[in-house]
Every structure is written in C-alpha cells, then in structure tokens.
Amino acid sequence: MKLHTAVLGVILLLALVLNPNGVEARPAPADGHQKKSSSYSLFVFGDDFGDNGNLPLTDPVTQMSRQWAYPYGSSYVDADGNPRPNTPSGRFSNYKIQSDFIATILGLEEAPPAHALTAEKTCDPSGMTFAHGGAGVLDTTSAHKVPTLAKQVDTFRKMVKDGIISEKQLSRSVALVAISGNDYYGSTGVIGLSAPNDINAYIAKVTKEIADNVDQLQKLGVTKVLVNNLHPVGCTPSQTRTSNYTACDVFGNLGASVHNNNLKQVMEAKKNVHVVDLYTTFSNIVDNVPGKGQELSKQFKRKLSPCCESFDSKGYCGQQGESSELLYSVCDKSSKFFYWDDMHPTHAGWEAVMKQLEKPLREFVDQD
C-alpha cells in the first residue's frame, strides 16, 4: 500500500513512537541506607521514560510486565554501591532511566517512589512517580488501559487537596512530564487519517493536551516543570530492524519533528517551564552528523540495535516460550549499546543523554 510521505511521516511516527509497554521502575534502597537529603521534591508524570514501578507484575509475565523480570535490571547496583545483578525494579532498562538521572541532578539518589508501591495517604519527601508505561495524553490511544497524563495529574491533585503532598514540598517542587509518543502508536484514530491537515490537527491536539496539563500542575503549586520533546523515534530498534539496524527511519523522525515544533510553540510563552530536548541529545549519539556529538557517539559500538533482542520482530525482550525457553538474546556489554530493547535506552544510553542535558537543567532549576 502506498501512502503520501506526509501521512507516512506521522503514521511511522506512530509505529516508531513509544511502544505502549515501556517503563522503568525504581530500585529500593538497601536496608538501613539513609537517603541523601535534598531540598527538592520531584513529581514524575508520563510514560515509559518515567515509570519506575507503577505497572504491576503479572503471572505469567507479559509484554506489559516484562520490566519486572530478567533481563531487566540486570546491571542494578544498590543504594550502597554494591552490584546486585538481575534485580528487576519495574524500569524498562538494565538499570536507571531518565527520571533517575533527573533526580540525581536535584540532589536525590534516584527517582521518587512509584505511586502504586507507596503506602496509602503517604508521600515520600523525595516526591512521587505517577508515570505509567504505555501512557499517552488521549484516552483513545492506549490499548492497555493505563492512566492518561490527565488522570495522573488528577491523582496528584487529589493528594494535594488532601494535604498528603504538603505545601512545603510544593514550594520546592519540580515536575517531569515524559510523554514519548504513545499517542502516535497504534491509534486507529490516527491511522485512519489521510489528509495532512487532519494529521496536523491531531498533533496539535496532543501538544495542546500536554500544555493544558502543565498549566494544571502549575496551578496546583509545582514551581518548575520539565517537559520532554519527542526523541528521534525513527532511530529506535523497532524501526531500524528492517534495515538490519543500519539506518534511522526518516519519516518517523520527520513526524517527531512536527510534534516538537508544535510543542515548542505551545510552551514558549510559559514561565518556569523547560522543554527537555531529547531529540537533539539522542540524535547527537544515534544519528549524529560529522562534527556534532562525535565523542558521545564513539562510546557506543551499537547505536541502532538493541542489547536485548527478541528473535521475533513481534516479540519482546524477556519473552519465554511455553517450555520456558528464552525467545530473545542479550548482549555481553550493555555499556556499548545505546538501546536496551526495541524502544528504551540502556543505563549507559540514558547517562550519555543526561550528561548533555545536565547543565541546562541545573541552570533552569536554580534560576529564580
């Protein structure tokens, strides 16, 4: 079937966009370990890049719960710095994810506890994670019945109104809104669109909904808001597999660029809001042009292929057969791979991305 490139750009964006099952959870600190104190509280909303345990473990393990099973968490190090290999923590990676690195920038040890793993009517001093893998902003786009961004913000609102999240916490609070493309993945509403104007209107609807939720967070007292733009989804292994992991899908990246231009427009007038440029920082590594991102890119021998690869293009990392046989392979050195699975970076990948973002994020958070 032939499609106009303008349509294909966003439809590929759908397919390339975050798969409705990625998320990472946070490791529990070792017994007796005292967390570093920080004056900041972090509240995390969105999807896979921020989720650290809100999606439940299931028996048997499925694509939506694989982050609780081997080989996820296979590079885990506990809060005292001791290796504890093969300790899945609900995160979609071999160890840390984006929200963990942002927490470190704020003086915390790791991302705040997942809402689903927190005792009722309590909130950790470090904040809370409301993000769910597979989440988007529109109700119609999630095939997995996970809370949309608005529903996550509504849970946060109730906790503020009930005094569970205190005014003191809000007075030095930072929110991360990690929306990574699930609204463009597998949505019958989008796939059915054929005219560029319809596609542009759909993207505008997604970015407006993100902006509306940022407004809600600020009205509730959050002092600083970080909002991810879309990474180059055409470079994810789910999209590069067809070229034997040799080239990014240009139409997918074009779709991400359209989303990012819309997002920039709806965010630029807002105070105390910072767009986290994942598109550029990912591209500097996996799709870099000569002279840009060279050193960061050299760190990874495999930029477009996953460390953990399913034998079946429709399968997933961690999948087992009926007789418990492994239906995937895992690389020996995850630090040489930018991507962990078909959609999510390795710990080393996130580290390289966040190293580029640390200075602007610190400047934004510290400014009055």
Short mmCIF file of C-alpha atoms in Angstrom, two decimals:
data_model
loop_
_atom_site.label_atom_id
_atom_site.label_comp_id
_atom_site.label_asym_id
_atom_site.label_seq_id
_atom_site.Cartn_x
_atom_site.Cartn_y
_atom_site.Cartn_z
CA MET A 1 0.00 0.00 0.00
CA LYS A 2 1.43 3.37 -0.98
CA LEU A 3 0.98 6.37 1.29
CA HIS A 4 1.78 10.02 0.83
CA THR A 5 5.04 10.80 2.60
CA ALA A 6 3.32 13.44 4.72
CA VAL A 7 0.92 10.83 6.02
CA LEU A 8 3.60 8.19 6.32
CA GLY A 9 5.68 10.56 8.37
CA VAL A 10 3.19 10.60 11.20
CA ILE A 11 1.97 7.05 10.78
CA LEU A 12 5.56 5.92 11.04
CA LEU A 13 5.77 8.20 13.99
CA LEU A 14 3.02 6.06 15.40
CA ALA A 15 4.87 2.90 14.84
CA LEU A 16 8.12 4.35 15.92
CA VAL A 17 6.77 6.16 18.87
CA LEU A 18 7.00 4.62 22.24
CA ASN A 19 5.54 1.21 22.39
CA PRO A 20 2.72 1.06 24.90
CA ASN A 21 4.73 -1.03 27.18
CA GLY A 22 7.83 0.61 28.23
CA VAL A 23 8.54 1.82 31.64
CA GLU A 24 11.09 1.57 34.32
CA ALA A 25 10.73 1.37 37.99
CA ARG A 26 12.94 2.43 40.80
CA PRO A 27 15.15 0.15 42.87
CA ALA A 28 14.56 0.02 46.58
CA PRO A 29 17.48 1.26 48.67
CA ALA A 30 19.42 -1.27 50.67
CA ASP A 31 18.16 -1.87 54.20
CA GLY A 32 19.42 0.71 56.66
CA HIS A 33 20.67 3.06 53.98
CA GLN A 34 19.88 6.71 54.61
CA LYS A 35 18.92 8.71 51.55
CA LYS A 36 20.73 11.92 50.76
CA SER A 37 18.71 14.91 51.77
CA SER A 38 17.63 17.30 49.06
CA SER A 39 15.63 20.49 49.22
CA TYR A 40 13.71 19.42 46.10
CA SER A 41 10.73 17.14 45.62
CA LEU A 42 10.32 15.54 42.20
CA PHE A 43 6.97 14.52 40.73
CA VAL A 44 7.09 12.36 37.61
CA PHE A 45 4.28 12.06 35.07
CA GLY A 46 4.02 10.40 31.68
CA ASP A 47 5.13 7.06 30.31
CA ASP A 48 7.97 4.57 29.98
CA PHE A 49 10.78 7.07 30.37
CA GLY A 50 9.50 7.98 33.83
CA ASP A 51 7.70 4.88 35.16
CA ASN A 52 9.63 3.07 37.88
CA GLY A 53 7.12 0.54 39.12
CA ASN A 54 3.53 1.62 38.52
CA LEU A 55 2.78 -1.17 36.07
CA PRO A 56 2.11 -4.35 38.06
CA LEU A 57 3.94 -7.65 37.93
CA THR A 58 1.81 -10.38 36.36
CA ASP A 59 1.98 -14.16 36.31
CA PRO A 60 2.84 -15.15 33.71
CA VAL A 61 4.99 -12.22 32.65
CA THR A 62 3.66 -10.36 29.61
CA GLN A 63 4.95 -7.60 27.37
CA MET A 64 3.43 -5.08 29.78
CA SER A 65 5.10 -6.59 32.85
CA ARG A 66 8.44 -7.71 31.40
CA GLN A 67 10.20 -4.88 33.27
CA TRP A 68 9.76 -6.95 36.44
CA ALA A 69 11.62 -9.96 35.05
CA TYR A 70 15.11 -10.88 33.85
CA PRO A 71 16.98 -9.45 31.98
CA TYR A 72 15.54 -6.08 33.04
CA GLY A 73 17.51 -4.67 35.96
CA SER A 74 20.47 -6.91 35.10
CA SER A 75 23.01 -4.14 35.80
CA TYR A 76 21.44 -2.99 39.06
CA VAL A 77 23.62 -1.52 41.80
CA ASP A 78 22.08 -0.99 45.23
CA ALA A 79 21.98 2.26 47.18
CA ASP A 80 25.30 1.46 48.86
CA GLY A 81 27.05 0.97 45.52
CA ASN A 82 27.10 -2.84 45.69
CA PRO A 83 26.31 -4.75 42.48
CA ARG A 84 23.09 -6.72 42.75
CA PRO A 85 22.79 -8.19 39.27
CA ASN A 86 19.49 -9.32 37.88
CA THR A 87 17.31 -7.20 40.14
CA PRO A 88 14.33 -6.05 38.05
CA SER A 89 12.80 -2.91 39.52
CA GLY A 90 9.90 -2.16 37.20
CA ARG A 91 12.02 0.06 34.94
CA PHE A 92 12.35 -0.58 31.22
CA SER A 93 16.13 -0.73 31.20
CA ASN A 94 19.02 -2.70 32.58
CA TYR A 95 19.35 -0.20 35.45
CA LYS A 96 18.41 3.51 35.61
CA ILE A 97 16.07 5.56 33.44
CA GLN A 98 15.63 9.27 32.68
CA SER A 99 13.77 10.14 35.88
CA ASP A 100 16.58 8.64 37.99
CA PHE A 101 19.18 10.88 36.35
CA ILE A 102 16.99 13.97 36.78
CA ALA A 103 16.55 13.03 40.44
CA THR A 104 20.35 12.90 40.81
CA ILE A 105 20.65 16.40 39.33
CA LEU A 106 18.22 17.57 42.02
CA GLY A 107 20.33 16.00 44.77
CA LEU A 108 18.22 12.86 45.19
CA GLU A 109 19.58 9.34 44.87
CA GLU A 110 17.02 8.03 42.43
CA ALA A 111 13.57 8.74 41.09
CA PRO A 112 10.91 9.08 43.81
CA PRO A 113 8.80 6.01 44.69
CA ALA A 114 6.12 4.80 42.32
CA HIS A 115 2.60 5.72 43.43
CA ALA A 116 1.50 2.09 43.13
CA LEU A 117 4.24 0.96 45.51
CA THR A 118 3.63 3.66 48.14
CA ALA A 119 1.53 3.23 51.27
CA GLU A 120 -1.86 4.92 51.02
CA LYS A 121 -2.09 8.56 52.11
CA THR A 122 1.69 8.99 52.25
CA CYS A 123 4.23 10.76 50.07
CA ASP A 124 7.99 10.32 50.25
CA PRO A 125 9.98 13.53 50.94
CA SER A 126 11.66 12.97 47.55
CA GLY A 127 8.30 13.16 45.78
CA MET A 128 6.33 10.58 43.82
CA THR A 129 6.20 8.92 40.40
CA PHE A 130 2.80 8.78 38.70
CA ALA A 131 4.08 7.81 35.22
CA HIS A 132 2.81 4.58 33.66
CA GLY A 133 4.46 2.75 30.79
CA GLY A 134 2.34 2.95 27.66
CA ALA A 135 0.54 6.11 28.76
CA GLY A 136 -0.36 8.94 26.43
CA VAL A 137 -2.47 12.08 26.69
CA LEU A 138 -5.57 10.97 24.80
CA ASP A 139 -7.99 8.37 26.17
CA THR A 140 -8.48 6.76 22.78
CA THR A 141 -4.83 5.93 22.17
CA SER A 142 -3.88 3.47 24.89
CA ALA A 143 -4.65 -0.17 24.21
CA HIS A 144 -3.56 -1.09 27.72
CA LYS A 145 -5.94 0.87 29.95
CA VAL A 146 -3.22 2.80 31.74
CA PRO A 147 -3.90 6.27 33.20
CA THR A 148 -3.56 9.14 30.75
CA LEU A 149 -1.48 12.16 31.65
CA ALA A 150 -4.63 13.99 32.80
CA LYS A 151 -5.62 11.09 35.07
CA GLN A 152 -2.13 11.04 36.57
CA VAL A 153 -2.35 14.77 37.23
CA ASP A 154 -5.80 14.26 38.75
CA THR A 155 -4.36 11.72 41.22
CA PHE A 156 -1.69 14.27 42.10
CA ARG A 157 -4.39 16.95 42.53
CA LYS A 158 -6.32 14.80 45.00
CA MET A 159 -3.19 14.21 47.04
CA VAL A 160 -2.51 17.95 47.15
CA LYS A 161 -6.10 18.73 48.14
CA ASP A 162 -5.98 16.08 50.87
CA GLY A 163 -2.75 17.51 52.24
CA ILE A 164 -0.81 14.30 51.55
CA ILE A 165 1.51 16.35 49.36
CA SER A 166 2.34 19.33 51.53
CA GLU A 167 2.71 22.99 50.68
CA LYS A 168 6.30 22.74 51.83
CA GLN A 169 7.00 20.04 49.25
CA LEU A 170 5.30 22.05 46.54
CA SER A 171 7.32 25.16 47.38
CA ARG A 172 10.50 23.45 46.11
CA SER A 173 8.98 21.08 43.58
CA VAL A 174 10.00 20.01 40.09
CA ALA A 175 7.73 18.02 37.78
CA LEU A 176 8.87 15.91 34.84
CA VAL A 177 6.30 15.37 32.08
CA ALA A 178 7.66 12.49 30.00
CA ILE A 179 5.37 11.93 27.02
CA SER A 180 7.28 9.92 24.46
CA GLY A 181 4.87 9.14 21.65
CA ASN A 182 2.27 6.57 22.68
CA ASP A 183 -0.46 8.80 21.24
CA TYR A 184 1.01 8.11 17.80
CA TYR A 185 1.38 4.38 18.24
CA GLY A 186 -1.37 2.01 17.18
CA SER A 187 -4.09 4.62 17.33
CA THR A 188 -6.95 3.76 14.99
CA GLY A 189 -7.92 7.40 15.07
CA VAL A 190 -4.59 8.47 13.64
CA ILE A 191 -4.07 5.57 11.27
CA GLY A 192 -7.43 6.41 9.73
CA LEU A 193 -6.34 9.96 8.93
CA SER A 194 -5.32 10.52 5.34
CA ALA A 195 -5.05 14.27 4.89
CA PRO A 196 -2.04 16.24 6.14
CA ASN A 197 -4.40 18.80 7.67
CA ASP A 198 -6.04 16.06 9.74
CA ILE A 199 -2.66 14.82 10.89
CA ASN A 200 -1.51 18.31 11.82
CA ALA A 201 -4.74 18.85 13.74
CA TYR A 202 -4.21 15.58 15.62
CA ILE A 203 -0.65 16.52 16.59
CA ALA A 204 -1.90 19.94 17.69
CA LYS A 205 -4.49 18.20 19.89
CA VAL A 206 -1.78 16.08 21.53
CA THR A 207 0.54 19.00 22.23
CA LYS A 208 -2.31 21.20 23.47
CA GLU A 209 -3.29 18.49 25.96
CA ILE A 210 0.29 18.36 27.22
CA ALA A 211 0.25 22.15 27.63
CA ASP A 212 -3.10 22.06 29.48
CA ASN A 213 -1.73 19.54 31.97
CA VAL A 214 1.39 21.64 32.52
CA ASP A 215 -0.96 24.54 33.35
CA GLN A 216 -2.76 22.33 35.86
CA LEU A 217 0.48 21.34 37.58
CA GLN A 218 1.48 24.98 37.92
CA LYS A 219 -1.92 25.95 39.31
CA LEU A 220 -1.54 23.21 41.92
CA GLY A 221 1.71 24.77 43.08
CA VAL A 222 4.51 22.99 41.20
CA THR A 223 7.28 25.57 40.85
CA LYS A 224 9.27 24.17 37.89
CA VAL A 225 8.12 21.90 35.07
CA LEU A 226 10.30 19.88 32.70
CA VAL A 227 8.60 18.67 29.51
CA ASN A 228 10.20 16.15 27.17
CA ASN A 229 10.05 16.69 23.47
CA LEU A 230 9.97 13.58 21.27
CA HIS A 231 13.22 11.71 20.73
CA PRO A 232 14.08 10.65 17.13
CA VAL A 233 11.64 7.75 17.16
CA GLY A 234 12.76 6.67 13.70
CA CYS A 235 16.08 5.60 15.24
CA THR A 236 14.59 3.16 17.76
CA PRO A 237 15.43 -0.50 17.10
CA SER A 238 11.76 -1.26 16.44
CA GLN A 239 12.15 0.95 13.36
CA THR A 240 15.74 0.17 12.39
CA ARG A 241 15.31 -3.62 12.50
CA THR A 242 14.04 -3.68 8.91
CA SER A 243 17.36 -2.21 7.72
CA ASN A 244 19.33 -4.64 9.89
CA TYR A 245 19.90 -1.78 12.33
CA THR A 246 21.86 0.30 9.85
CA ALA A 247 19.68 3.40 9.28
CA CYS A 248 17.08 5.56 11.00
CA ASP A 249 13.62 5.91 9.50
CA VAL A 250 13.50 9.46 8.14
CA PHE A 251 9.71 9.64 8.05
CA GLY A 252 9.45 8.70 11.70
CA ASN A 253 11.92 11.40 12.64
CA LEU A 254 10.04 13.87 10.48
CA GLY A 255 6.86 13.11 12.42
CA ALA A 256 8.69 13.64 15.69
CA SER A 257 9.94 17.00 14.41
CA VAL A 258 6.38 18.12 13.61
CA HIS A 259 5.32 17.22 17.14
CA ASN A 260 8.33 19.05 18.59
CA ASN A 261 7.66 22.22 16.61
CA ASN A 262 4.08 22.24 17.89
CA LEU A 263 5.24 21.60 21.44
CA LYS A 264 7.74 24.45 21.28
CA GLN A 265 5.03 26.86 20.16
CA VAL A 266 2.62 25.96 22.96
CA MET A 267 5.34 26.04 25.62
CA GLU A 268 7.44 29.09 24.77
CA ALA A 269 5.15 31.64 26.45
CA LYS A 270 5.00 29.71 29.72
CA LYS A 271 7.15 30.76 32.67
CA ASN A 272 9.10 28.22 34.72
CA VAL A 273 8.70 25.56 32.01
CA HIS A 274 11.69 23.99 30.27
CA VAL A 275 11.47 21.74 27.21
CA VAL A 276 13.93 18.86 27.63
CA ASP A 277 15.48 18.40 24.19
CA LEU A 278 15.63 14.63 23.85
CA TYR A 279 15.50 14.92 20.07
CA THR A 280 18.87 16.67 19.80
CA THR A 281 20.60 14.76 22.59
CA PHE A 282 19.53 11.35 21.24
CA SER A 283 20.43 12.41 17.69
CA ASN A 284 23.89 13.52 18.74
CA ILE A 285 24.54 9.89 19.63
CA VAL A 286 22.49 7.70 17.31
CA ASP A 287 22.10 9.91 14.23
CA ASN A 288 24.94 12.36 14.58
CA VAL A 289 26.35 14.41 11.73
CA PRO A 290 30.12 14.98 11.40
CA GLY A 291 31.34 17.45 14.00
CA LYS A 292 28.39 17.02 16.37
CA GLY A 293 28.21 14.50 19.15
CA GLN A 294 31.30 12.69 17.90
CA GLU A 295 32.80 11.73 21.24
CA LEU A 296 29.48 10.70 22.77
CA SER A 297 28.67 8.66 19.70
CA LYS A 298 32.01 6.82 19.78
CA GLN A 299 31.16 5.37 23.17
CA PHE A 300 28.57 3.08 21.59
CA LYS A 301 29.59 0.38 19.14
CA ARG A 302 25.91 -0.37 18.58
CA LYS A 303 23.76 2.73 18.23
CA LEU A 304 20.67 1.48 16.43
CA SER A 305 20.45 -2.14 17.57
CA PRO A 306 19.15 -3.35 20.94
CA CYS A 307 21.21 -5.08 23.61
CA CYS A 308 18.23 -7.32 24.34
CA GLU A 309 16.67 -8.54 21.11
CA SER A 310 13.64 -10.74 20.53
CA PHE A 311 14.02 -13.49 17.95
CA ASP A 312 10.63 -12.48 16.59
CA SER A 313 10.04 -8.95 15.25
CA LYS A 314 6.68 -9.00 17.04
CA GLY A 315 8.09 -10.44 20.25
CA TYR A 316 9.77 -8.66 23.14
CA CYS A 317 12.86 -8.69 25.33
CA GLY A 318 12.45 -11.17 28.18
CA GLN A 319 9.84 -13.29 26.39
CA GLN A 320 9.81 -17.02 27.12
CA GLY A 321 8.16 -19.89 25.33
CA GLU A 322 5.70 -22.41 26.76
CA SER A 323 8.59 -24.59 27.93
CA SER A 324 10.40 -21.59 29.48
CA GLU A 325 12.86 -21.42 26.60
CA LEU A 326 14.28 -17.94 26.01
CA LEU A 327 12.91 -16.23 22.90
CA TYR A 328 15.48 -13.43 22.96
CA SER A 329 19.23 -12.81 23.19
CA VAL A 330 21.15 -10.38 25.43
CA CYS A 331 24.43 -8.65 24.60
CA ASP A 332 27.56 -9.15 26.72
CA LYS A 333 28.37 -5.45 27.22
CA SER A 334 25.30 -3.25 27.63
CA SER A 335 27.55 -0.17 28.01
CA LYS A 336 28.42 -0.46 24.31
CA PHE A 337 24.77 -0.34 23.26
CA PHE A 338 22.69 2.84 23.28
CA TYR A 339 19.37 0.96 23.23
CA TRP A 340 18.43 -1.69 25.75
CA ASP A 341 15.37 -3.14 23.99
CA ASP A 342 13.29 -2.20 20.96
CA MET A 343 12.33 1.20 22.41
CA HIS A 344 14.28 2.18 25.51
CA PRO A 345 17.88 3.27 26.16
CA THR A 346 20.32 1.33 28.27
CA HIS A 347 21.60 2.79 31.54
CA ALA A 348 24.69 3.92 29.60
CA GLY A 349 22.49 5.41 26.90
CA TRP A 350 20.49 7.47 29.39
CA GLU A 351 23.69 8.52 31.11
CA ALA A 352 25.10 9.88 27.83
CA VAL A 353 21.84 11.72 27.07
CA MET A 354 21.53 13.25 30.52
CA LYS A 355 25.19 14.30 30.57
CA GLN A 356 24.33 16.65 27.68
CA LEU A 357 21.25 17.95 29.47
CA GLU A 358 22.65 18.38 32.97
CA LYS A 359 23.95 21.93 32.62
CA PRO A 360 20.78 23.47 31.11
CA LEU A 361 18.60 21.57 33.58
CA ARG A 362 20.63 22.78 36.55
CA GLU A 363 20.50 26.36 35.29
CA PHE A 364 16.74 26.16 34.81
CA VAL A 365 16.05 24.64 38.22
CA ASP A 366 18.37 27.06 40.05
CA GLN A 367 17.10 30.26 38.44
CA ASP A 368 14.62 32.40 40.40
#
